[in-house]
Coordinates of C-alpha atoms and ligand atoms in Angstrom, one line a residue:
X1 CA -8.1 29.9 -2.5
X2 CA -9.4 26.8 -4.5
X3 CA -12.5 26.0 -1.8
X4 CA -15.6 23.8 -2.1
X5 CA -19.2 24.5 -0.3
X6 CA -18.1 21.3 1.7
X7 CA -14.8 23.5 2.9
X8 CA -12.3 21.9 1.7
X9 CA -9.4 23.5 0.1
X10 CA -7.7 22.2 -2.9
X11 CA -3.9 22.5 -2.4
X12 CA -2.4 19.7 -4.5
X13 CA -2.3 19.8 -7.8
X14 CA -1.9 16.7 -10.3
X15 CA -0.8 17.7 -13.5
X16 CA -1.1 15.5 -16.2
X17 CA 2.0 16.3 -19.2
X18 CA 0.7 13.6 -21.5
X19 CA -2.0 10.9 -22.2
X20 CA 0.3 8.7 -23.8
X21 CA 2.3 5.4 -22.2
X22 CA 5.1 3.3 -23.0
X23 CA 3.5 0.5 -21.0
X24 CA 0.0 -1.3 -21.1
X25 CA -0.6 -2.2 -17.8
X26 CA -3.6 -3.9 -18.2
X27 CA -5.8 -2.5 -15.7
X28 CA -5.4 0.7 -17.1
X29 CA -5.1 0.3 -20.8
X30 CA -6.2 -2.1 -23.8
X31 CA -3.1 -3.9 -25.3
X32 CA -3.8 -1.3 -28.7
X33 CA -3.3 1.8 -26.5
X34 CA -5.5 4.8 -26.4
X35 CA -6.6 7.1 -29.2
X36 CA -4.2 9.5 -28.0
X37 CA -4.5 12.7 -27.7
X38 CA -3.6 15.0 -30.9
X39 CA -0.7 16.9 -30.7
X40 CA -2.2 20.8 -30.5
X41 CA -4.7 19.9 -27.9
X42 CA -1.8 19.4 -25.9
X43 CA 0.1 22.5 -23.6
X44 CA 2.8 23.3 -24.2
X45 CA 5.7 23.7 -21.8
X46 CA 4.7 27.1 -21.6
X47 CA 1.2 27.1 -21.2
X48 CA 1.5 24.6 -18.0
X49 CA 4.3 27.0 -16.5
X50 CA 1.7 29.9 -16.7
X51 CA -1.0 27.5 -15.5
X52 CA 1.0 26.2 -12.6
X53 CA 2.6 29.5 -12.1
X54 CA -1.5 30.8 -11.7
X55 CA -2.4 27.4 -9.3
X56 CA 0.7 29.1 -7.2
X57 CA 0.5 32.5 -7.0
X58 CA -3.2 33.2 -7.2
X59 CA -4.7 30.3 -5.6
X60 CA -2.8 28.6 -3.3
X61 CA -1.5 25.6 -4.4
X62 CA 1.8 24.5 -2.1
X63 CA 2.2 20.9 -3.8
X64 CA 2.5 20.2 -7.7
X65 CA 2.8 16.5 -8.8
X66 CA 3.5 15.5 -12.9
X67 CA 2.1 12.5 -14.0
X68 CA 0.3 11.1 -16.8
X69 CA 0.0 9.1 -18.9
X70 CA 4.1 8.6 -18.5
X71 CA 5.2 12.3 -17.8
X72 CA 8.8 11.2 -18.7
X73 CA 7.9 10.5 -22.2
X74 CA 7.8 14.5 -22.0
X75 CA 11.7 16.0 -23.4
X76 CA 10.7 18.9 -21.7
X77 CA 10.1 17.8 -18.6
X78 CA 13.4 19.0 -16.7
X79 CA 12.8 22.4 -17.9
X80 CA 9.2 22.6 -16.3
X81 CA 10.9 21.1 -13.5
X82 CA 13.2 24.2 -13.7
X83 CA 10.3 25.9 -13.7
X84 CA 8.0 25.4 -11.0
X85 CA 11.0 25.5 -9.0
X86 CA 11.7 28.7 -9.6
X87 CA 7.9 30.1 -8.9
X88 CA 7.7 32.0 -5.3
X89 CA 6.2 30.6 -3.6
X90 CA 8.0 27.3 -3.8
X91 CA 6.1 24.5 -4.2
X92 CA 6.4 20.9 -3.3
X93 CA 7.2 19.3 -6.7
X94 CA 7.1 15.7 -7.4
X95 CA 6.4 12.9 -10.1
X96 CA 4.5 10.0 -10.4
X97 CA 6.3 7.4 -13.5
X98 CA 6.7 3.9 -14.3
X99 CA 10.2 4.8 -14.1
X100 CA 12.0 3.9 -17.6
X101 CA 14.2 6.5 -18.4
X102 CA 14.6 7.3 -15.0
X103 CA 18.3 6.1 -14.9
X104 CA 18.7 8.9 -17.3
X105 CA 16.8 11.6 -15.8
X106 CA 17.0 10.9 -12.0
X107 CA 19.9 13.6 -11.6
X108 CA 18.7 16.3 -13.8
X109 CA 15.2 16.0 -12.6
X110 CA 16.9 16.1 -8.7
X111 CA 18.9 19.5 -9.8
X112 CA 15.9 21.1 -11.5
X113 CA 14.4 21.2 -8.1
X114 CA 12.4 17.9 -8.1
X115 CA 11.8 17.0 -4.6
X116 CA 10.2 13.6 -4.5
X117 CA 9.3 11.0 -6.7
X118 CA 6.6 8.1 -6.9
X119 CA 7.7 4.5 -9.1
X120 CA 4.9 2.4 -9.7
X121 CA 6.3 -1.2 -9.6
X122 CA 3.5 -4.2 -9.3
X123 CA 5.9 -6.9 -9.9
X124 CA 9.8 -8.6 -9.0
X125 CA 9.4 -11.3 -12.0
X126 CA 10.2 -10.0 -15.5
X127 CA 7.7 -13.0 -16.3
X128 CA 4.7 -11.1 -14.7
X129 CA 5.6 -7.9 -15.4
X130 CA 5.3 -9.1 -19.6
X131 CA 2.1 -10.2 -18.1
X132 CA 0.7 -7.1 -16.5
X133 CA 2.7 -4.4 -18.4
X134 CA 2.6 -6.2 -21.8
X135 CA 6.3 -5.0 -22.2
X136 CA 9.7 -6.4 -21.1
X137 CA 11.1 -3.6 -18.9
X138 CA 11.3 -4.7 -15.3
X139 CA 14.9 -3.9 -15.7
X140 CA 14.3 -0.6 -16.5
X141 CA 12.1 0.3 -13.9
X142 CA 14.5 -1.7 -10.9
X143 CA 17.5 1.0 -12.4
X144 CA 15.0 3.9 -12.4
X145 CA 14.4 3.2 -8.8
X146 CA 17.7 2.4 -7.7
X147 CA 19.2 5.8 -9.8
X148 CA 16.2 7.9 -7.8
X149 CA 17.6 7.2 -4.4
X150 CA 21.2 7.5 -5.8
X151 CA 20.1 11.1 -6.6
X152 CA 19.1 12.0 -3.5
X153 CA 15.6 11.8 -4.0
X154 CA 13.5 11.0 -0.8
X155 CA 11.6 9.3 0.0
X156 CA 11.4 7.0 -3.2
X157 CA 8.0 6.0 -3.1
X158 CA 6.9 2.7 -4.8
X159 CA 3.0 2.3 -5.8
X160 CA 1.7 -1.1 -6.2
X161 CA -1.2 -2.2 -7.4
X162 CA -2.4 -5.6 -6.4
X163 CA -4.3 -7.9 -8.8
X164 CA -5.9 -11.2 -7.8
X165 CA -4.3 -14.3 -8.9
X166 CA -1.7 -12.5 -10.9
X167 CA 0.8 -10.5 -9.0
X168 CA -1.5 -11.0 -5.5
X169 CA 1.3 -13.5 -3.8
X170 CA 3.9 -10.7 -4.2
X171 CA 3.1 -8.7 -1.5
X172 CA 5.3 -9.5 1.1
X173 CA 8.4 -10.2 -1.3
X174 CA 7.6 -6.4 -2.6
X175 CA 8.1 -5.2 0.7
X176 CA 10.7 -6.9 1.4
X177 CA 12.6 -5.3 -1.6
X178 CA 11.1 -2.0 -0.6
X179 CA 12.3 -1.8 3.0
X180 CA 15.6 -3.3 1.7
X181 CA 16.9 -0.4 -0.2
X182 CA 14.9 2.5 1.9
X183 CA 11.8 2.7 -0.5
X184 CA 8.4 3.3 1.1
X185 CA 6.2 0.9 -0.3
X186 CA 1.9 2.1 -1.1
X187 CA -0.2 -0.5 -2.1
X188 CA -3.5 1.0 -4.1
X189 CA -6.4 -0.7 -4.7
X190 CA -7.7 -1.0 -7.6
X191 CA -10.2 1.4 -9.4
X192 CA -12.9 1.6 -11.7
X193 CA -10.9 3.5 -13.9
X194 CA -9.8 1.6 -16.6
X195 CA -10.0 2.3 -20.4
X196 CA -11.5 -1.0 -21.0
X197 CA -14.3 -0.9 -18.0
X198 CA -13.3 -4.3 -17.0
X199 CA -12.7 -3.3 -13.1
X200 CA -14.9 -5.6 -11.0
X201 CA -15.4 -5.3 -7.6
X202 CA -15.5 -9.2 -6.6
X203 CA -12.3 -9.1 -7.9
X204 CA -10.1 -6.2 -6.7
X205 CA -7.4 -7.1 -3.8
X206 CA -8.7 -4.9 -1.1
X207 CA -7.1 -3.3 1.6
X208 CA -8.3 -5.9 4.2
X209 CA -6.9 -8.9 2.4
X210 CA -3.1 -6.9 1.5
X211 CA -2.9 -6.5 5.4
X212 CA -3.7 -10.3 5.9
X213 CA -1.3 -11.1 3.1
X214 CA 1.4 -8.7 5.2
X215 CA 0.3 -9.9 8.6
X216 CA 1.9 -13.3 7.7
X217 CA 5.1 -11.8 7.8
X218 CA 5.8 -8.3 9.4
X219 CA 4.3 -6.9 12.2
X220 CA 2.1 -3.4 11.4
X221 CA 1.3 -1.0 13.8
X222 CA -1.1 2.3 13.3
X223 CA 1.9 4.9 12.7
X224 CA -0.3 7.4 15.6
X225 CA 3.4 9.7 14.6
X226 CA 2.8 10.7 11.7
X227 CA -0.7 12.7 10.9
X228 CA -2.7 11.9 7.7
X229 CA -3.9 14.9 7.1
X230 CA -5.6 14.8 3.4
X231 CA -2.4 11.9 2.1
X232 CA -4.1 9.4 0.5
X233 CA -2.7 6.7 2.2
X234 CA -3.1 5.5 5.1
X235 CA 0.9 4.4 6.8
X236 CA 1.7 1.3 9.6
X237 CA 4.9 1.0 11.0
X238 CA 6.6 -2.4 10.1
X239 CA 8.1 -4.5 12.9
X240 CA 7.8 -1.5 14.8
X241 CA 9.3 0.9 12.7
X242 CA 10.5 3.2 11.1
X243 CA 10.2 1.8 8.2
X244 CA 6.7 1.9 6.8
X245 CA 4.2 0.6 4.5
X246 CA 0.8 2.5 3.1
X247 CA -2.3 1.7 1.9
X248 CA -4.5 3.7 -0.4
X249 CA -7.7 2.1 0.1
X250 CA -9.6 4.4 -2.3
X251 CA -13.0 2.0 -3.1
X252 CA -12.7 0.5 0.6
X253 CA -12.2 3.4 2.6
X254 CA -13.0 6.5 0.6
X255 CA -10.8 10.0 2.4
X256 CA -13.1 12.0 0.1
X257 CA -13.8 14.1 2.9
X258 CA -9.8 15.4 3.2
X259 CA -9.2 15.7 -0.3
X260 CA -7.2 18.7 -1.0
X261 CA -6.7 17.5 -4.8
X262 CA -7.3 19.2 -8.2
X263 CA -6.4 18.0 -11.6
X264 CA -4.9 19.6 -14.8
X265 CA -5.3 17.2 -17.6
X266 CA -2.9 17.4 -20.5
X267 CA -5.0 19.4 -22.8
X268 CA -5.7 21.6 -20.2
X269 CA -8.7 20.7 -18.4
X270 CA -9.2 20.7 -14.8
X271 CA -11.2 18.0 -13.2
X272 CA -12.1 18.8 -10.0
X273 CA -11.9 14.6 -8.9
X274 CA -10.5 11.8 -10.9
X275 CA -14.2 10.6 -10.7
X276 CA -15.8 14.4 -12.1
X277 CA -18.1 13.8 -15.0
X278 CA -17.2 17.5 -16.1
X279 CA -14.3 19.4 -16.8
X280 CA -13.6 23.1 -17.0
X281 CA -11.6 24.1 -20.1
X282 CA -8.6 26.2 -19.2
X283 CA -6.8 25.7 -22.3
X284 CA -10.0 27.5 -24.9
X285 CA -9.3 30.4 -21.8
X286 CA -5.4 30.3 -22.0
X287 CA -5.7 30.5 -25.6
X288 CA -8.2 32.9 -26.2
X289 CA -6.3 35.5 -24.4
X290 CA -7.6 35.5 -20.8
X291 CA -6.0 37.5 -18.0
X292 CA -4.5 35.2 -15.0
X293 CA -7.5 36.8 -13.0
X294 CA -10.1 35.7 -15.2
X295 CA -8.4 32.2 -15.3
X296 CA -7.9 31.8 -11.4
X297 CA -12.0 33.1 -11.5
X298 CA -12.7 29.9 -13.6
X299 CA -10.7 27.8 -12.1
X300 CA -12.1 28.7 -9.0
X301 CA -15.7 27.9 -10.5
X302 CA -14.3 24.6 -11.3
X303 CA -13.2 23.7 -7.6
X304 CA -16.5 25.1 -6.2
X305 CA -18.4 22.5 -7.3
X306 CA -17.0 19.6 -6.0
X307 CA -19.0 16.9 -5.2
X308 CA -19.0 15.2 -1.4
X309 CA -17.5 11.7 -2.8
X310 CA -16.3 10.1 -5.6
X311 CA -19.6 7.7 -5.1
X312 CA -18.0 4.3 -6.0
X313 CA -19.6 2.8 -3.5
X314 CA -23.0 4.4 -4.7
X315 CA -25.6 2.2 -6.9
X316 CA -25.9 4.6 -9.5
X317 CA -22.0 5.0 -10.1
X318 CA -21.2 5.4 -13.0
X319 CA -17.5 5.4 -14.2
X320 CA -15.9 8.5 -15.8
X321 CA -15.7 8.8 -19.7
X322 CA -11.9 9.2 -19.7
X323 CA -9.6 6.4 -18.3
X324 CA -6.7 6.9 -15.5
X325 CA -4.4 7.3 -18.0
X326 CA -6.5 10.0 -19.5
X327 CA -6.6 12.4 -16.1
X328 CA -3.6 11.5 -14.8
X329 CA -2.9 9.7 -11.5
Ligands
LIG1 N1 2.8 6.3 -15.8 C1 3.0 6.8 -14.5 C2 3.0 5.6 -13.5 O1 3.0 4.4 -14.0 O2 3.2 5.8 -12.3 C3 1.9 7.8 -14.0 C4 0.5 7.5 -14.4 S1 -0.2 6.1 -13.7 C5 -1.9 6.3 -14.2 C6 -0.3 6.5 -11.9 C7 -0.6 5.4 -11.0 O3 -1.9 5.0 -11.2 C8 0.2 4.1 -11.2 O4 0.8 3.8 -9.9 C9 -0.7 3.1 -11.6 O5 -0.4 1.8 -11.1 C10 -2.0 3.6 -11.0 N2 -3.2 3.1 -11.7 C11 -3.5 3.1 -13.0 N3 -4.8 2.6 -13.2 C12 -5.3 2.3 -12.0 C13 -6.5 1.8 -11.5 N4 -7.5 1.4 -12.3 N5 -6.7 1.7 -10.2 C14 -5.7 2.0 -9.3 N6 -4.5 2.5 -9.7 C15 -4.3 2.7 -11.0

């Protein structure tokens, strides 16, 4: 088992397939990009099947999310899909992605065994979405969605991020859209986690205001059916249900205390909170020949150590050295 000295169990793992983006969402990344990530430091296809395949069998993970960076900028992606599916036992498997390409890759990622997927959409105007993404793909991303649920994939979960004064007056019209065509719609706030350190408190949409900006519309109710357990989000029941609407209030109202989270990065480090300030290097391990024991020991290591919180609300926070993008969301 992956367990901290503040017993709690890491059974979710993030994996991150790739630093790199095809948007610039600008409170994650500077309009330039990233100095991405050279091609060798990355795994393989391979090396995160034996990774995950490790995370599985030896230590207990049940739930394995892909992200990035963009994880379906990845051509292999279906095939470590394939994969994990195949491992016993099965794990959950879903993805996190902006959702371009998804119209492609919707079916073949359903009949490789993907169970759920997450869209990040923060805007319904192509206008703002130049503005916030830097790129013109709303389009894309509305077709990505819509091909999801066509595939069977569900829930389709839509992540929002709110941002004063620019996509802030969206809220209700987002769900709207969302509870429309089935999605389930999470609003997140905004971290101090961008490339460009630029996040500023005074300025983040907070989960206090997005429920004032909802209130003026739909009724929400605490959803006492369904149990939080360690989900980052907490759900409401819109006009009563049973449609619903989340909030991950991660600077507001930290759920440090029932994280069951640990992160892979794309050159194979594993962070044992998207806040850590150190990494444990499976990759130099995977590489130099180490026996799946002696990787599940330092993996282990890496887990055990877990701070209490991610300490944003702390005066002597001090933001990680890699960006979102970097870890993988
Ligand atoms: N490219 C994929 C996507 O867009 O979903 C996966 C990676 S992205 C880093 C994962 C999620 O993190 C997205 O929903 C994005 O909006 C969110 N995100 C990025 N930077 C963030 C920040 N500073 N605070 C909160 N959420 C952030």
């Amino acid at each position: 088992m992956l367990a901290d000295s503040y017993g709690r169990i890491a059974t979710d793992l993030r994996v991150s397939l790739t630093d790199r983006c095809n948007l610039r969402c600008t409170y994650c990344m500077p309009p330039e990009g990233l100095q991405w990530l050279p091609k060798p430091d990355v795994l393989s296809g391979d090396e995160v099947g034996r990774l995950v395949r490790i995370g599985v069998q030896l230590l207990g993970i049940r739930e394995v999310r892909f992200t990035g960076g963009e994880p379906l900028l990845r051509r292999d992606l279906v095939s470590i899909i394939a994969a994990t599916a195949g491992l016993s036992p099965r794990p959950e498997i879903s993805v996190t992605t902006n959702g371009i390409g998804l119209a492609r890759l919707a079916a073949p990622l359903r009949e490789a065994g993907l169970d759920r997927i997450n869209v990040s959409l923060d805007t319904l105007r192509p206008e703002v979405f130049r503005k916030l993404a830097l790129r013109d793909r709303l389009p894309d991303v509305l077709e990505g969605l819509a091909a999801a649920a066509a595939a069977g994939l569900s829930p389709v979960k839509v992540n929002t991020v709110l941002m004063r004064d620019v996509n802030d007056v969206e809220a209700v019209a987002l769900l709207r859209y969302c509870l429309e065509r089935g999605y389930e719609l999470r609003f997140i706030e905004q971290m101090p986690l961008d490339a460009q350190h630029g996040w500023k408190r005074a300025e983040m949409v907070t989960a206090d205001e997005i429920f004032r900006l909802l209130a003026a519309e739909f009724s929400l109710a605490p959803d006492a059916g369904r149990s939080r357990g360690a989900a980052p989000a907490e759900t409401f029941l819109v006009n009563g249900g049973p449609a619903r609407v989340g909030v991950i209030a991660s600077v507001t109202r930290p759920f440090c205390g029932a994280c069951d989270r640990v992160r892979l990065t794309a050159d194979g480090q594993i962070r044992n909170c998207l806040f850590a300030h150190s990494e444990s290097d499976l990759r130099a391990a995977l590489r130099g020949g180490a026996s799946d024991e002696e990787i599940a020991a330092r993996w282990r290591a890496a887990v055990a150590v877990k701070l209490p919180g991610h300490g944003i609300n702390d005066p002597t926070f001090l933001q990680p050295d890699r960006p979102m993008s970097a870890i993988g969301g």
